[in-house]
């Protein structure tokens, strides 16, 4: 679907988006209510016990570390930590959940009423999107169904289904936002920033492909100026930030077109098909009362003392907003640079390492390379900075080579492309390709004089006032030196000779 179509639709219509983000607390090592290990994969049904298999009579014992990590997540997102909270049973039947209920939280979640601010746009167009966080609650994950004999991962056409309970009982936090999000891009940036926050806290590996971070979205549309909410659809199965963005863009346009055609939006769960780039209806959406929540009778309610909450608060590391402020102050970075770097945990670490090598006075130059060539490379290859051949030391070295006048900025781009490809150090590439920039005034002076002698007409016209000819002379010197002359030195020399 064309991006323009979304922009067109959003002129008259407004999208209302809320996100539900499930994160497995992989840092706990053990499951939520038993001692089975939390790990991805493994032989099916090898990490199970009577508790996580839901055998009759087995009693749940809450995982203290998981509760602390949930409180930490709440504090990191400016939530209030409830003085009194408890677990509820959420009843529903599904084969990957043998108890026929999931231990979750209902009206007394651990964390409520937080927010995350998302920086949007650049320069004069920049603004902050305030996204409220309704709640963060803790629950147990379900097992996993594997449908075999049919199309991969889909029930349709499968001849039989298998169930693996290794994941059952993994501690899972669900964060629910207020319906404050208005565009797919805000949703994408919010999810990215949240992931960076979780990674900074170290509560989860946040691997979207393995499902430890799962983002679902509630989407509705209304005409601009209206205040009532439209009927929402829930979109699932988006396992990358790009998928989240694209699925929302598709769904917004679909709903608007449905209404404009005289139809109506149905409350339902829709599945994002990344291959076909469309959402399709999966099932009608359950209401909260369908689940018949009631307090979990096998566990007492929780009461958190202020002392306990403060004790957890002391464990908070430097979060993205604080990091952004520090980058702006300590490295004198413009707001945009500081935001982009601080909101990506890997980029932030890479930046600080490169600056440590290049010198703090070259921070902006390092940032330019990272937000420019390096980001373009990562986007093009669809990889994270840690997977690239480019290291912080290489960026520091390339900045030094340009600053020291060894190579021109134009040559530096060639060196960058080469080092990204081969993994060789910039200095070695410059050496090997004989790329060194000529800054030697004596050597360049001879060339400049020769060129001026060979072009007497141009020299005369320049002296009569055709100053634009400077570009012609610089070009001649560059041609003569195969692009290796230091442009600054050439400009200075030419100016002196022509004016003199
Ligand atoms: Zn277990």
XYZ file of C-alpha atoms and ligand atoms in Angstrom:
501
model
C 0.000 0.000 0.000
C 1.356 3.385 -0.904
C 2.517 5.555 1.959
C 0.805 8.501 0.260
C -2.572 6.826 0.655
C -2.158 6.903 4.451
C -1.198 10.596 4.402
C -4.219 11.299 2.195
C -6.565 9.408 4.515
C -5.153 11.155 7.590
C -6.080 14.569 6.212
C -9.762 13.985 6.940
C -9.554 11.130 9.390
C -7.834 10.587 12.687
C -6.521 7.231 13.866
C -6.809 6.253 17.522
C -4.255 3.637 18.488
C -3.519 1.908 21.770
C -0.835 -0.734 22.201
C -0.670 -3.873 24.326
C 2.883 -5.047 24.719
C 3.757 -8.420 26.233
C 7.325 -8.903 27.410
C 8.700 -12.170 28.758
C 10.839 -11.505 31.816
C 13.633 -13.696 30.499
C 16.015 -12.289 33.145
C 14.268 -14.228 35.920
C 15.811 -17.601 34.960
C 12.827 -19.464 36.436
C 9.112 -19.523 35.668
C 6.446 -17.420 37.373
C 4.987 -19.951 39.788
C 7.474 -22.862 39.774
C 11.226 -23.510 39.558
C 11.382 -24.646 35.909
C 14.032 -22.816 33.833
C 13.086 -20.013 31.418
C 14.890 -20.540 28.122
C 13.953 -20.297 24.455
C 13.561 -23.506 22.456
C 14.776 -26.884 23.717
C 13.237 -30.343 23.276
C 9.448 -29.967 23.623
C 8.022 -30.571 27.099
C 11.378 -30.926 28.873
C 11.078 -27.800 31.057
C 7.876 -28.649 32.839
C 6.593 -29.718 36.274
C 3.164 -30.324 37.871
C 2.696 -26.557 38.482
C 3.290 -25.298 34.941
C 1.516 -28.327 33.464
C -1.492 -27.381 35.601
C -1.852 -30.802 37.223
C -4.594 -30.974 39.881
C -3.461 -30.089 43.376
C -0.223 -28.321 42.345
C 0.199 -24.982 44.138
C 1.715 -21.824 42.604
C 4.526 -19.979 44.456
C 5.089 -16.447 43.111
C 8.518 -15.580 41.701
C 9.881 -12.725 43.817
C 12.400 -11.625 41.165
C 9.660 -11.363 38.524
C 7.612 -9.144 40.826
C 10.604 -6.894 41.487
C 11.315 -6.611 37.738
C 7.676 -5.622 37.164
C 7.933 -2.902 39.812
C 11.200 -1.753 38.198
C 9.441 -1.583 34.799
C 6.651 0.465 36.393
C 9.058 2.922 37.999
C 11.005 3.298 34.739
C 7.790 4.333 32.951
C 6.619 6.781 35.675
C 3.839 4.480 36.932
C 2.354 4.509 40.426
C 3.114 1.272 42.229
C -0.110 0.016 43.797
C 0.116 -0.315 47.580
C -2.254 -3.293 47.284
C -2.464 -5.692 44.352
C -3.298 -9.300 43.579
C -3.481 -12.039 40.981
C -6.743 -13.093 39.340
C -7.737 -16.124 37.347
C -8.651 -15.378 33.729
C -10.825 -18.244 32.484
C -10.702 -19.455 28.941
C -10.189 -22.719 27.148
C -7.242 -23.234 24.873
C -5.204 -26.426 24.484
C -1.899 -24.675 25.285
C -3.214 -23.831 28.767
C -4.238 -27.039 30.553
C -5.578 -25.362 33.725
C -8.227 -23.663 31.525
C -7.341 -20.432 33.240
C -4.346 -18.138 33.179
C -3.046 -16.524 36.361
C -3.068 -12.822 35.490
C -4.050 -9.521 37.092
C -7.381 -7.749 36.728
C -8.477 -4.649 38.642
C -5.461 -4.551 40.979
C -2.351 -4.580 38.749
C 1.099 -3.833 40.195
C 1.627 -0.608 38.184
C -0.766 2.087 36.915
C -0.826 5.548 35.338
C 2.605 6.053 33.763
C 3.772 7.584 30.505
C 6.529 7.671 27.913
C 7.284 10.750 25.802
C 8.182 10.049 22.205
C 10.250 12.591 20.254
C 8.931 13.046 16.740
C 10.222 14.860 13.653
C 13.300 17.011 13.279
C 14.183 20.688 13.651
C 11.189 23.024 13.313
C 8.827 20.102 12.710
C 9.768 18.362 15.944
C 7.197 17.676 18.648
C 6.757 15.387 21.617
C 4.010 12.756 21.564
C 2.892 11.997 25.114
C 1.762 8.384 25.402
C -0.003 7.474 28.634
C 0.479 4.038 30.156
C -2.714 2.677 31.666
C -1.160 -0.236 33.504
C 1.532 -2.876 33.670
C 0.505 -6.217 35.064
C 2.224 -9.529 35.582
C 0.940 -12.892 34.339
C 2.108 -16.276 33.153
C 2.719 -17.109 29.500
C 0.895 -19.995 27.819
C 2.421 -23.007 26.082
C 2.812 -23.155 22.330
C 0.819 -24.968 19.682
C 2.642 -26.408 16.685
C 0.378 -27.182 13.750
C 1.839 -29.768 11.396
C 0.957 -31.094 7.994
C -0.396 -27.777 6.680
C 0.928 -24.372 5.779
C 3.643 -23.417 8.233
C 2.472 -21.930 11.500
C -1.197 -21.793 10.454
C -4.016 -24.027 11.538
C -5.580 -24.025 8.067
C -4.791 -27.269 6.302
C -2.883 -28.781 9.256
C -3.539 -32.478 9.744
C -2.733 -32.444 13.458
C -1.548 -30.139 16.240
C 1.118 -30.629 18.894
C 1.541 -28.745 22.132
C 4.801 -27.744 23.840
C 4.567 -26.536 27.454
C 8.187 -25.332 27.782
C 6.982 -21.724 27.539
C 3.990 -22.269 29.852
C 4.409 -20.314 33.080
C 7.120 -17.953 31.800
C 6.712 -14.611 33.638
C 5.129 -12.132 31.273
C 4.366 -8.467 31.794
C 1.604 -6.818 29.801
C 1.831 -3.069 29.311
C -1.324 -1.331 28.087
C -1.161 2.217 26.735
C -3.892 4.824 26.669
C -5.363 5.326 23.166
C -3.024 8.325 22.756
C -1.212 7.284 19.591
C -2.304 8.942 16.328
C 0.073 7.653 13.653
C 1.897 4.404 12.825
C 5.215 6.269 13.168
C 4.486 7.300 16.775
C 3.565 3.661 17.496
C 6.835 2.463 16.006
C 8.950 4.965 17.951
C 7.073 4.262 21.175
C 7.705 0.525 20.813
C 11.373 1.128 20.034
C 11.823 3.378 23.037
C 10.023 0.933 25.285
C 12.261 -1.886 24.056
C 15.337 0.240 24.770
C 13.967 0.947 28.255
C 13.415 -2.765 28.948
C 16.884 -3.623 27.614
C 18.416 -0.892 29.778
C 16.657 -2.372 32.815
C 17.884 -5.812 31.737
C 14.501 -7.435 32.392
C 14.209 -9.209 29.048
C 16.165 -9.996 25.899
C 13.222 -8.387 24.017
C 13.695 -10.654 21.010
C 10.705 -9.977 18.741
C 11.410 -12.902 16.439
C 11.505 -15.404 19.312
C 8.402 -13.775 20.784
C 9.853 -12.419 24.024
C 8.504 -8.980 23.001
C 5.065 -9.047 21.345
C 3.167 -5.961 20.277
C -0.592 -5.963 19.619
C -2.501 -2.847 18.606
C -6.079 -1.622 19.014
C -6.992 0.643 16.116
C -10.053 2.714 15.332
C -10.686 5.732 13.111
C -12.903 8.805 13.366
C -13.413 11.932 11.283
C -11.223 14.813 12.398
C -12.999 16.937 14.982
C -15.081 14.062 16.336
C -14.525 13.146 19.968
C -16.322 9.816 20.171
C -14.286 6.690 19.589
C -14.987 4.486 16.591
C -15.238 0.687 16.745
C -11.788 -0.782 17.191
C -10.115 -3.824 15.734
C -7.194 -5.564 17.408
C -4.215 -6.352 15.181
C -1.876 -9.197 16.122
C 1.159 -11.027 14.791
C 3.499 -8.114 14.149
C 6.982 -9.402 14.892
C 9.107 -6.414 13.974
C 8.843 -2.629 14.328
C 8.421 -2.373 10.569
C 5.571 -4.886 10.694
C 3.921 -2.835 13.457
C 4.150 0.315 11.331
C 2.985 -1.337 8.112
C 0.114 -3.240 9.744
C -1.218 -0.051 11.365
C -0.918 1.894 8.110
C -2.832 -0.840 6.288
C -5.490 -1.154 8.979
C -6.169 2.604 9.178
C -6.705 2.837 5.423
C -8.820 -0.345 5.424
C -11.156 0.980 8.128
C -11.560 4.387 6.478
C -12.297 2.806 3.102
C -14.793 0.426 4.713
C -16.689 3.340 6.296
C -16.508 5.510 3.178
C -17.955 2.607 1.195
C -20.962 2.667 3.526
C -19.891 -0.347 5.582
C -18.834 -0.495 9.219
C -15.833 -1.628 11.216
C -16.415 -4.877 13.132
C -14.930 -5.413 16.590
C -12.611 -8.328 15.940
C -9.064 -9.621 16.149
C -7.141 -9.357 12.893
C -3.973 -11.129 11.858
C -1.122 -9.269 10.073
C 0.248 -11.231 7.139
C 3.690 -9.722 6.491
C 4.020 -11.595 3.182
C 0.708 -10.427 1.732
C 1.031 -7.047 3.518
C -2.545 -7.108 4.762
C -4.616 -7.870 7.865
C -7.376 -10.460 7.846
C -10.123 -11.334 10.342
C -9.108 -14.013 12.846
C -11.968 -14.150 15.372
C -14.460 -11.902 17.128
C -12.939 -10.138 20.083
C -13.742 -11.286 23.614
C -14.929 -8.762 26.196
C -13.446 -8.680 29.687
C -16.625 -10.184 31.176
C -16.229 -13.244 28.956
C -13.241 -14.256 31.061
C -15.084 -14.470 34.411
C -12.147 -13.100 36.376
C -11.997 -13.958 40.071
C -9.234 -13.544 42.687
C -6.646 -16.329 42.641
C -7.532 -18.304 45.792
C -4.110 -19.982 46.088
C -2.243 -16.701 46.645
C -2.634 -13.894 49.164
C -2.871 -10.281 47.910
C 0.359 -8.246 47.824
C 1.081 -5.189 49.906
C 4.132 -3.177 48.880
C 5.593 -0.890 51.512
C 6.940 2.497 50.467
C 10.299 1.257 51.705
C 10.224 -1.693 49.304
C 9.317 0.562 46.356
C 12.133 3.008 47.181
C 14.536 0.106 47.509
C 13.638 -1.016 43.954
C 13.811 2.588 42.677
C 17.469 2.744 43.717
C 18.224 -0.006 41.222
C 17.046 2.107 38.250
C 19.865 2.562 35.718
C 20.253 5.605 33.441
C 17.125 5.612 31.242
C 16.840 6.919 27.641
C 15.594 10.414 28.599
C 18.406 10.926 31.126
C 20.896 9.561 28.620
C 19.616 11.970 25.977
C 20.100 14.906 28.363
C 23.622 13.744 29.204
C 24.530 13.313 25.509
C 23.288 16.848 24.808
C 25.328 18.287 27.689
C 28.500 16.214 27.828
C 28.985 15.838 24.073
C 27.298 19.090 22.984
C 25.067 17.153 20.580
C 21.994 18.763 18.984
C 18.689 17.456 20.381
C 17.948 15.288 17.332
C 21.312 13.488 17.469
C 21.063 12.968 21.239
C 17.529 11.562 20.910
C 18.249 9.110 18.125
C 21.409 7.781 19.791
C 20.009 7.588 23.335
C 16.846 5.789 22.201
C 18.832 2.857 20.838
C 20.844 1.028 23.475
C 23.360 -0.433 21.018
C 23.873 2.820 19.108
C 24.353 4.692 22.391
C 27.062 2.280 23.586
C 28.729 2.343 20.144
C 28.723 6.158 20.176
C 30.335 6.440 23.603
C 33.022 3.946 22.673
C 33.802 5.785 19.421
C 33.951 9.151 21.194
C 36.263 7.710 23.841
C 38.651 6.783 21.011
C 38.214 9.895 18.836
C 38.159 12.505 21.582
C 35.165 14.312 23.051
C 35.737 17.399 20.851
C 34.917 15.214 17.853
C 31.575 13.975 19.261
C 29.460 15.697 16.617
C 31.637 14.293 13.824
C 31.226 10.785 15.257
C 27.464 11.340 15.518
C 27.342 12.545 11.885
C 28.941 9.311 10.686
C 26.626 7.207 12.828
C 23.378 8.937 11.850
C 24.508 9.266 8.231
C 26.544 6.542 6.532
C 26.319 3.952 9.307
C 22.519 4.186 9.762
C 22.007 4.085 5.992
C 24.115 0.930 5.841
C 22.234 -0.732 8.726
C 18.851 0.147 7.191
C 19.885 -1.122 3.781
C 21.090 -4.436 5.203
C 18.349 -4.696 7.827
C 20.851 -5.432 10.602
C 21.632 -4.087 14.070
C 24.819 -2.159 14.683
C 26.294 -5.111 16.608
C 25.958 -7.283 13.491
C 27.845 -4.863 11.265
C 31.559 -5.078 10.417
C 31.945 -1.417 11.348
C 33.369 -0.930 14.858
C 33.565 2.181 17.089
C 37.351 2.206 16.591
C 36.875 2.393 12.802
C 34.551 5.387 13.064
C 37.036 7.115 15.384
C 39.852 6.413 12.942
C 37.977 7.668 9.894
C 37.087 10.895 11.742
C 40.748 11.362 12.619
C 41.884 10.753 9.036
C 39.568 13.496 7.770
C 40.291 15.914 10.613
C 44.040 15.425 10.274
C 43.792 16.223 6.565
C 45.001 12.785 5.449
C 41.905 12.182 3.315
C 39.093 14.413 2.051
C 35.477 13.905 3.160
C 34.720 12.567 -0.292
C 37.505 9.992 0.018
C 36.280 9.166 3.525
C 32.959 7.985 2.096
C 34.813 5.614 -0.209
C 36.874 4.374 2.729
C 33.688 3.835 4.748
C 32.081 1.779 1.974
C 35.247 -0.294 1.691
C 35.603 -0.934 5.433
C 31.914 -1.836 5.772
C 32.444 -4.410 3.028
C 35.825 -5.850 4.051
C 36.076 -5.081 7.760
C 39.561 -3.626 7.170
C 40.730 -0.648 9.223
C 40.404 2.759 7.486
C 44.151 3.470 7.795
C 44.981 0.217 6.027
C 42.508 0.982 3.224
C 43.979 4.461 2.704
C 47.483 2.973 2.590
C 46.528 0.136 0.242
C 44.664 2.330 -2.236
C 47.207 5.140 -2.147
C 44.367 7.452 -1.245
C 46.283 9.923 0.788
C 45.212 13.492 0.425
C 47.897 15.890 -0.755
C 48.166 18.712 1.755
C 51.793 19.547 1.094
C 51.678 23.236 0.134
C 54.929 23.102 -1.840
C 53.771 20.191 -3.996
C 50.334 21.737 -4.585
C 51.772 25.177 -5.319
C 53.659 23.789 -8.321
C 50.487 22.197 -9.665
C 48.436 25.377 -9.101
C 50.996 27.492 -10.916
C 51.072 25.077 -13.850
C 47.289 25.199 -14.151
C 47.145 28.991 -14.018
C 49.808 29.188 -16.756
C 47.909 26.738 -18.935
C 44.661 28.774 -18.659
C 45.564 32.435 -19.195
C 42.104 33.386 -20.568
C 40.306 32.072 -17.503
C 42.792 33.829 -15.223
C 42.150 37.123 -16.993
C 38.375 36.712 -16.811
C 38.616 35.806 -13.127
C 40.582 38.951 -12.418
C 37.943 40.968 -14.315
C 35.373 39.751 -11.808
C 34.166 36.304 -12.958
C 34.723 34.883 -9.448
C 32.643 31.803 -10.315
C 35.669 30.494 -12.216
C 37.208 29.472 -8.871
C 35.292 26.189 -9.180
C 36.892 25.597 -12.582
C 40.410 26.047 -11.179
C 39.728 23.813 -8.168
C 38.336 21.192 -10.531
C 41.517 21.329 -12.645
C 43.735 20.825 -9.591
C 41.570 17.931 -8.416
C 41.779 16.337 -11.864
C 45.545 16.705 -11.855
C 45.846 15.135 -8.381
C 43.187 12.443 -9.009
C 40.999 13.965 -6.292
C 43.653 13.703 -3.619
C 44.392 17.386 -3.094
C 43.224 18.912 0.167
C 40.427 21.237 -1.032
C 41.068 23.765 1.707
C 44.745 24.092 0.837
C 43.916 24.308 -2.895
C 41.346 27.055 -2.306
C 43.778 29.066 -0.197
C 46.569 28.728 -2.739
C 44.364 29.664 -5.689
C 42.935 32.665 -3.891
C 46.411 33.917 -3.054
C 47.776 33.429 -6.579
C 44.735 34.876 -8.365
C 44.229 37.851 -6.133
C 47.937 38.561 -5.817
Zn 7.204 -25.812 36.173
